[in-house]
Short mmCIF file of C-alpha atoms in Angstrom, two decimals:
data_model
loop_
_atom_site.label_atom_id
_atom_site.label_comp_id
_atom_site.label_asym_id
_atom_site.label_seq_id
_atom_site.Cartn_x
_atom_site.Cartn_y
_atom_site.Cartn_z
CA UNK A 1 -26.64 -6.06 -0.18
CA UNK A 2 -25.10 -6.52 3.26
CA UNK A 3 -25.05 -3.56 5.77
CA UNK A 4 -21.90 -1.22 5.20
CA UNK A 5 -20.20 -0.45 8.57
CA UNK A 6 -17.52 2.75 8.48
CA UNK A 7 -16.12 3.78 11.44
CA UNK A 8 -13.78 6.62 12.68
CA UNK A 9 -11.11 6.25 15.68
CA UNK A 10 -10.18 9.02 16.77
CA UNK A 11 -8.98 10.56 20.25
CA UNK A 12 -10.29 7.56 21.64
CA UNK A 13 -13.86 7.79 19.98
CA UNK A 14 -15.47 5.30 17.87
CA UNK A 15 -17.45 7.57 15.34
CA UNK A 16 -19.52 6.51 12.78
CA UNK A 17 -20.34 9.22 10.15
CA UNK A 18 -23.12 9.82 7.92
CA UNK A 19 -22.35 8.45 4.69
CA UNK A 20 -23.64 10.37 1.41
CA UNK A 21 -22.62 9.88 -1.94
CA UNK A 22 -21.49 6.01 -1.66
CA UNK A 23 -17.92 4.10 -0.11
CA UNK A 24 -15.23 3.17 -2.69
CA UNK A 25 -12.63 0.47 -2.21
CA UNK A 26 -9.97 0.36 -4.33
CA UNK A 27 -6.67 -2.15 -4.62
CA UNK A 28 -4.33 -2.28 -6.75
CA UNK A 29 -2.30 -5.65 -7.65
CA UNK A 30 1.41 -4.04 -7.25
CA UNK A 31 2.63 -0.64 -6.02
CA UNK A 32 0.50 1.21 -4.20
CA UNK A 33 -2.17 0.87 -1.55
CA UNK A 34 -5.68 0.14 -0.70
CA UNK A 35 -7.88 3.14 -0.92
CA UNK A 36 -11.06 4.20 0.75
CA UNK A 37 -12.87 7.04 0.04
CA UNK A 38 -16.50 8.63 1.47
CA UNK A 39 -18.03 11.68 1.77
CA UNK A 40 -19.78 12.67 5.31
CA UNK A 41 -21.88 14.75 6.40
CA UNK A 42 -20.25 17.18 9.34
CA UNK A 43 -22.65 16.97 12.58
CA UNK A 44 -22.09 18.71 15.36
CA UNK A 45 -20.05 15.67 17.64
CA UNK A 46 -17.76 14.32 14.54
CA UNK A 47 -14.16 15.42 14.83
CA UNK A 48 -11.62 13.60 13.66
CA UNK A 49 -7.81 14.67 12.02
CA UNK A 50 -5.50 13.39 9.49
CA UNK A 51 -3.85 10.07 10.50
CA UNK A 52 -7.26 8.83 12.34
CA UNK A 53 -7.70 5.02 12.34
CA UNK A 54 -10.74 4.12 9.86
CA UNK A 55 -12.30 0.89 9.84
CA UNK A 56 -14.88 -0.55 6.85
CA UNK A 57 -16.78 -3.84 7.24
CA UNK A 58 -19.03 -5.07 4.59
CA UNK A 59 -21.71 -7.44 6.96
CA UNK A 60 -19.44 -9.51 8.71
CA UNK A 61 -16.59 -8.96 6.86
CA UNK A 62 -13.39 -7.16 7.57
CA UNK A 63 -13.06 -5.29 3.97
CA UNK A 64 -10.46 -1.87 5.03
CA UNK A 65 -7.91 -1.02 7.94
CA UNK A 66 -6.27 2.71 7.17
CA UNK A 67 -5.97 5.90 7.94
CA UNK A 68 -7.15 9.53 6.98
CA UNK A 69 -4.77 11.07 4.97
CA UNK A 70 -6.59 13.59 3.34
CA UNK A 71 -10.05 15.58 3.68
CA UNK A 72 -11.52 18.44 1.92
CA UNK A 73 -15.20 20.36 3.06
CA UNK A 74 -17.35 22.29 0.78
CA UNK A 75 -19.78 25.14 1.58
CA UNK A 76 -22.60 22.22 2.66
CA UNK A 77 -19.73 21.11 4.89
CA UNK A 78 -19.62 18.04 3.47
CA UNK A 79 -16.48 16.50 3.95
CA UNK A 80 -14.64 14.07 1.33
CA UNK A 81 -12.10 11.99 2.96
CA UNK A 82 -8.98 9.95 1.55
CA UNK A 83 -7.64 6.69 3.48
CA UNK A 84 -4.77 4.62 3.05
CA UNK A 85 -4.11 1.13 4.13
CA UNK A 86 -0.49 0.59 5.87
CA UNK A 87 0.96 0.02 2.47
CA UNK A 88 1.10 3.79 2.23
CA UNK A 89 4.21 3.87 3.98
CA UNK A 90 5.43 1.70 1.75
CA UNK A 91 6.23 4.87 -0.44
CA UNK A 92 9.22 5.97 2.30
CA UNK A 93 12.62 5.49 0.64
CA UNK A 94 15.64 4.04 2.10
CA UNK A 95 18.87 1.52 1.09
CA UNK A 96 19.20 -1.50 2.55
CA UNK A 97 22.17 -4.37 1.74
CA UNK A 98 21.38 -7.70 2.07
CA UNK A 99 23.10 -11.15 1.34
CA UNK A 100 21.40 -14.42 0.36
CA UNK A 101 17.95 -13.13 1.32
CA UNK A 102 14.24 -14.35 0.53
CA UNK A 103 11.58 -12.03 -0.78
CA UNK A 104 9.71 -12.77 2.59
CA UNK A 105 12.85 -11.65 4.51
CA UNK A 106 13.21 -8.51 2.57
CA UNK A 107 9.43 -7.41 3.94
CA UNK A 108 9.57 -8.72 7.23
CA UNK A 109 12.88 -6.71 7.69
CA UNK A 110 11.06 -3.48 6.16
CA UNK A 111 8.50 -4.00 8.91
CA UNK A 112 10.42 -4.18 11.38
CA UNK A 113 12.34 -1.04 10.86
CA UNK A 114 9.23 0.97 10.01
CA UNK A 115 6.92 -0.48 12.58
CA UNK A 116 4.33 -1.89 10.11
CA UNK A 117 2.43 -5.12 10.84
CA UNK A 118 2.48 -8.50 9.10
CA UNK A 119 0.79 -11.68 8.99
CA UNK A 120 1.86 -15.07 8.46
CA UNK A 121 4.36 -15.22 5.30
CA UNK A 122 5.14 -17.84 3.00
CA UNK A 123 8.63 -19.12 2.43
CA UNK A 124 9.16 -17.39 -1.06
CA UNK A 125 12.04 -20.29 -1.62
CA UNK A 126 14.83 -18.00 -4.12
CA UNK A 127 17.50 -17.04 -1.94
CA UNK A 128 18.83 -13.36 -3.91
CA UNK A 129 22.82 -13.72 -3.47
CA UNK A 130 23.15 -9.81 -3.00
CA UNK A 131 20.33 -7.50 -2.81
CA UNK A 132 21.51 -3.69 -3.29
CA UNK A 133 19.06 -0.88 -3.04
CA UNK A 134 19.81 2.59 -2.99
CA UNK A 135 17.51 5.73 -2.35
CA UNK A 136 14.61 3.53 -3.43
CA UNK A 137 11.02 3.31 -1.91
CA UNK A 138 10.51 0.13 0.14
CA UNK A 139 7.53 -0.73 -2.70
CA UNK A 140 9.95 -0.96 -5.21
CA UNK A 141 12.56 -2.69 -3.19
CA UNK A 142 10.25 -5.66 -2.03
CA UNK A 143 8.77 -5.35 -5.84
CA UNK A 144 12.07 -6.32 -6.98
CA UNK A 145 12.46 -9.09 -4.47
CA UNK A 146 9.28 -10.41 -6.04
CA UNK A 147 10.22 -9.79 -10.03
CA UNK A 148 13.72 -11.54 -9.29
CA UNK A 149 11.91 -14.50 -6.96
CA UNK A 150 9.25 -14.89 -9.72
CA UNK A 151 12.49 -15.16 -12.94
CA UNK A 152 14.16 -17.79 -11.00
CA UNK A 153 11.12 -19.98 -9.65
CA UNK A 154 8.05 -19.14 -11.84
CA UNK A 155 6.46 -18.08 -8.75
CA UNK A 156 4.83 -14.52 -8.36
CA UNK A 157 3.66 -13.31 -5.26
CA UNK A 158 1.80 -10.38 -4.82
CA UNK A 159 1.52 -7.87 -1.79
CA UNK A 160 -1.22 -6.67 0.15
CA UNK A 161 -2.54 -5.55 3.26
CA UNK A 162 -4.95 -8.13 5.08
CA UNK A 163 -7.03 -5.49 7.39
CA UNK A 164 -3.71 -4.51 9.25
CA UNK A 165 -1.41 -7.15 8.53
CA UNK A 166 0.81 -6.78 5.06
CA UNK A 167 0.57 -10.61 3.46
CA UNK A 168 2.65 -12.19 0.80
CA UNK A 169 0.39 -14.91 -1.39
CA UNK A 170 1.16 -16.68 -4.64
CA UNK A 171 -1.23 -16.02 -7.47
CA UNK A 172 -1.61 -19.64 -7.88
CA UNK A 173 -3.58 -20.73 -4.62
CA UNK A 174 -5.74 -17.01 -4.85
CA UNK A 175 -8.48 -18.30 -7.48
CA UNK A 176 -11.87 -17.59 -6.26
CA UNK A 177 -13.35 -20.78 -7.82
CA UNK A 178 -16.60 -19.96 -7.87
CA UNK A 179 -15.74 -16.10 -9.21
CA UNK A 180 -17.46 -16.48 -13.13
CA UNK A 181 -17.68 -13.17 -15.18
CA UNK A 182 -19.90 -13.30 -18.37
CA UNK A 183 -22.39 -10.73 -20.14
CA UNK A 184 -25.45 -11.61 -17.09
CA UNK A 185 -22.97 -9.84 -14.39
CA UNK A 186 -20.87 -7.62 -15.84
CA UNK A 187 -22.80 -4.47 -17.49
CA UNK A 188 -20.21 -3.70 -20.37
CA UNK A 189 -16.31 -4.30 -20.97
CA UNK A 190 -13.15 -2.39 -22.46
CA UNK A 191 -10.65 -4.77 -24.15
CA UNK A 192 -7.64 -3.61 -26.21
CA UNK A 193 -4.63 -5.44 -27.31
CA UNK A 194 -1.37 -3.70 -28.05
CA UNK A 195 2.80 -4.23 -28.97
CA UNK A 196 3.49 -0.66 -27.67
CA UNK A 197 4.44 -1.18 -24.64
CA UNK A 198 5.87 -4.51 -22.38
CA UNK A 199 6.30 -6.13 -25.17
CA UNK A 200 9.98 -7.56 -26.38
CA UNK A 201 11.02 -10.12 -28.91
CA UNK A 202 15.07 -9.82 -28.37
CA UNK A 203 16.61 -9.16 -24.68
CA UNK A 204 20.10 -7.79 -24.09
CA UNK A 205 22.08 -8.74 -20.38
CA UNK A 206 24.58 -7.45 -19.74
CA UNK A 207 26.57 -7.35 -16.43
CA UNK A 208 27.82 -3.97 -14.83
CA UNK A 209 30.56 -5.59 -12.63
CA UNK A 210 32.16 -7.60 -15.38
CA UNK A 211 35.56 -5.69 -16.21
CA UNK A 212 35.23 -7.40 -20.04
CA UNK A 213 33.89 -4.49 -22.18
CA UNK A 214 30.99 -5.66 -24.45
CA UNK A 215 30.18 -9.06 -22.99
CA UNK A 216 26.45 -9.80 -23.40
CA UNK A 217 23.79 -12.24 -23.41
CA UNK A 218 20.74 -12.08 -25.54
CA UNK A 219 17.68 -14.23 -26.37
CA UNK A 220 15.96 -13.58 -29.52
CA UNK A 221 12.88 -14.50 -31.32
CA UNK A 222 12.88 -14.76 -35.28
CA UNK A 223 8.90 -15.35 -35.59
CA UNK A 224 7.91 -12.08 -33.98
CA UNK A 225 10.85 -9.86 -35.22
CA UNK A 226 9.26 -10.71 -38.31
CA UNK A 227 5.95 -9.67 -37.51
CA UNK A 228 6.43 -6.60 -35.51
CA UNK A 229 10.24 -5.60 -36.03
CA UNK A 230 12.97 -5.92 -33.61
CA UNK A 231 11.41 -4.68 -29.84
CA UNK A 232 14.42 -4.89 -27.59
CA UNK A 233 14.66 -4.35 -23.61
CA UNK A 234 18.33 -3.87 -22.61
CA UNK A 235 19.15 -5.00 -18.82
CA UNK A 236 22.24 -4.73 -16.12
CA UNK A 237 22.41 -6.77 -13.68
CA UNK A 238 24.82 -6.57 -10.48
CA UNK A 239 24.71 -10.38 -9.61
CA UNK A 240 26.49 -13.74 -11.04
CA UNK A 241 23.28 -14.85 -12.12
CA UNK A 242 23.14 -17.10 -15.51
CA UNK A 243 22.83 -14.51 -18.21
CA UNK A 244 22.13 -16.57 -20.59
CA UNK A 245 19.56 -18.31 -18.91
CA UNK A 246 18.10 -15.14 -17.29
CA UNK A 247 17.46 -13.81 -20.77
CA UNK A 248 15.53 -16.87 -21.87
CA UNK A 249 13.34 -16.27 -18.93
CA UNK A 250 12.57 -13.05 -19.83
CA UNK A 251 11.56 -13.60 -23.29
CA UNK A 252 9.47 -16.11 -22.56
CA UNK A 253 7.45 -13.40 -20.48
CA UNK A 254 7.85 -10.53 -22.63
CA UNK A 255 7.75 -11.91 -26.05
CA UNK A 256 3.79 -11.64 -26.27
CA UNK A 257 0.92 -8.81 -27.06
CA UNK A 258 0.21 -7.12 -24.34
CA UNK A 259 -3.87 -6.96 -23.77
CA UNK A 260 -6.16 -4.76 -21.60
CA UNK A 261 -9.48 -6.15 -20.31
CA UNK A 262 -11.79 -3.29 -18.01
CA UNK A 263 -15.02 -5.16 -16.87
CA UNK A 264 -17.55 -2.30 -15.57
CA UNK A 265 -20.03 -2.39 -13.26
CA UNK A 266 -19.54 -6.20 -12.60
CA UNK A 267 -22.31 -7.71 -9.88
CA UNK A 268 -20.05 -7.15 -6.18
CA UNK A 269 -18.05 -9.41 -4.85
CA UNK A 270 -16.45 -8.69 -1.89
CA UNK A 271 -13.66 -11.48 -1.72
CA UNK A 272 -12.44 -9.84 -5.05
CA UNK A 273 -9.45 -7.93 -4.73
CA UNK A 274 -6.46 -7.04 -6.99
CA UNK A 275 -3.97 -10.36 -7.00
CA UNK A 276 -6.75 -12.65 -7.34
CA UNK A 277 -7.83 -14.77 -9.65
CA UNK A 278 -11.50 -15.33 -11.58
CA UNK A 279 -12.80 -16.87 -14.42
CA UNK A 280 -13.60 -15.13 -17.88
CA UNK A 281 -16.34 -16.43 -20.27
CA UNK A 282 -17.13 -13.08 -22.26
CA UNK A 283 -17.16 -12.76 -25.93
CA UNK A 284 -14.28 -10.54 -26.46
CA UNK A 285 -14.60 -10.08 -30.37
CA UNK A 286 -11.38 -11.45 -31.49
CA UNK A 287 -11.39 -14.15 -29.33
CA UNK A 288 -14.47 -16.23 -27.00
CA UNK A 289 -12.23 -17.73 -23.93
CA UNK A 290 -14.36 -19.94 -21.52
CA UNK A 291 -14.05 -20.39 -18.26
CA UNK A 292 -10.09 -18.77 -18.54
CA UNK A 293 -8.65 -18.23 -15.61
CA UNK A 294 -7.68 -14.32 -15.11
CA UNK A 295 -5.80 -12.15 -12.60
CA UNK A 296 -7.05 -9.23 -11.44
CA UNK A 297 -4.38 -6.44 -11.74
CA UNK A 298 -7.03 -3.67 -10.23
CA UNK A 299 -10.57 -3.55 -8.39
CA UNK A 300 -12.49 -0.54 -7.40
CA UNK A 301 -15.78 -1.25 -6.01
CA UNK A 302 -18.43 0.84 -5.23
CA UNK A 303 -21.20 0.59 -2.62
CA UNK A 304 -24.12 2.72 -3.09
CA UNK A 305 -27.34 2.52 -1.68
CA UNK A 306 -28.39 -0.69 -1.86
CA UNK A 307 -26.01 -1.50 -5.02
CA UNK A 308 -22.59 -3.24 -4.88
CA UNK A 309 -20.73 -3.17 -8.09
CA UNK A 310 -17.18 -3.10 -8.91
CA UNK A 311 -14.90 -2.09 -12.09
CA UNK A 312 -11.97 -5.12 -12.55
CA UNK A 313 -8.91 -4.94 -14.80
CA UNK A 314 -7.98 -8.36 -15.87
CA UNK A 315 -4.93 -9.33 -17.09
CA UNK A 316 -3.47 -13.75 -17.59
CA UNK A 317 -1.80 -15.97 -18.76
CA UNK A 318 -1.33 -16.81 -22.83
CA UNK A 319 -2.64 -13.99 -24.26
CA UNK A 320 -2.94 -12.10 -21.31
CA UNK A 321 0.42 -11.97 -19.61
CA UNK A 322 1.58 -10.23 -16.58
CA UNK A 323 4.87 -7.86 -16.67
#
């Protein structure tokens, strides 16, 4: 295991606390921040506040950039402490109007206005016509942006903050190729399969500025409605986008079983965050899929001691789809 580096900025000290009780690093692939949490030890020279700069490196890697946002001390002052990564802000609301606007544009403008940093951003290539958002938070606004750039290209891009620097990145260049999970290096699994939930076999569009009452499009599948019943999503849109075409798009990403894969206590990889992409051989019961490429929708890992393990949700493609 490589040497864990934590450090504390704060009133223009560079502290670095006694650790107990392990780091955790956790990201999520859409809709909400990094997180870093610790536990410390109070000595007499550490002070720091709430919105104190925290930095993680894992060897020589930059892993976490945040801030404190919470702490709590028990009666062996030990205090547990709750960081954020600049995404957090993310969860401000606002409204914003835009015409013929990228996904890319829609975060670089959001930065701007809210002072956050970015990096170097891909041209996400779907121009929106008119992009509307009122009293939403900026995560679901550039959310959308991606959900209506990945419909009309194919292309899903996922957000995330790059130690400081909020990145756009399509799922298909973020496989870590040499990133195998099987039963040597991951200690156990969870995997469920389910219809309950994301999962539609007829979608309704309908469009709330056309003045014709009860003008639709749907898209339908006869197979499925005959295996699991009729599961319909029902959808308004504001634009002229195809309707028709728009709901065969959206079938052909909802019409499946949704499936949940939780690897525990996989052997730690520190390039593996949520958005990425590994490869699955595992024998899953119903199914033995080799060398399948998966995405990972969540990734908490844990360094402890001289252990580095982390706890993946996996979601992909064919049987394993992404919402």
């Amino acid at each position: 295991m490589e040497k864990c580096t934590l450090q504390i900025l704060s009133g223009g000290k560079i502290q670095e606390p006694p650790v107990i009780e392990g780091i955790t690093w956790e990201t999520a692939r859409k809709g909400e921040p990094s997180k870093l949490t610790f536990t410390c030890i109070k000595t007499p020279n550490l002070a720091f506040s709430e919105g104190a700069e925290v930095i993680f490196k894992y060897g020589e890697k930059n892993v976490f950039h945040g801030y404190v946002f919470e702490k709590s001390r028990n009666k062996d002052h030990h205090i547990q402490v709750l960081c954020y990564d600049q995404l957090r802000y993310l969860k401000n609301k606002t409204s914003y109007c835009f015409n013929n606007v990228r996904a890319d544009q829609v975060l670089k403008r959001i930065a701007e206005d809210f002072k956050l940093q970015v990096g170097d951003l891909p041209n996400t290539g779907h121009v929106i016509p008119r992009f509307e958002q009122m009293n939403a938070t900026l995560f679901d606004m550039i959310l959308t942006a991606i959900d209506e750039t990945v419909m009309a290209t194919g292309n899903l891009y996922y957000l995330y903050d790059n130690f400081g620097k909020m990145m756009l990145k399509n799922i298909k260049d973020s496989t870590l190729e040499k990133m195998i999970i099987n039963a040597e290096t991951a200690e156990d699994f969870d995997y469920s399969t389910s219809i309950d939930k994301n999962t539609y076999n007829r979608i309704v569009i309908v469009d709330s500025e056309d003045k014709k009452k009860g003008e639709y499009a749907h898209a339908d599948d006869p197979k499925t409605q005959g295996q699991w019943g009729i599961l319909q999503h029902f959808v308004s849109i504001k634009n002229g986008s195809s309707r028709t075409d728009l709901a065969k798009k959206m079938l052909e990403c909802y019409n499946k079983k949704s499936s949940s894969l939780t690897i525990k206590r996989q052997i730690g990889n520190i390039d593996v965050r949520a958005g990425c992409g590994v490869y699955l051989t595992l024998n899953l019961g119903d199914m033995i899929p080799t060398n399948q490429r998966m995405l990972v929708e969540r990734a908490v890992h844990t360094f402890d001691n001289c252990d580095h393990y982390m706890d993946l949700t996996l979601i992909g493609a064919g049987t394993f789809y992404d919402d």
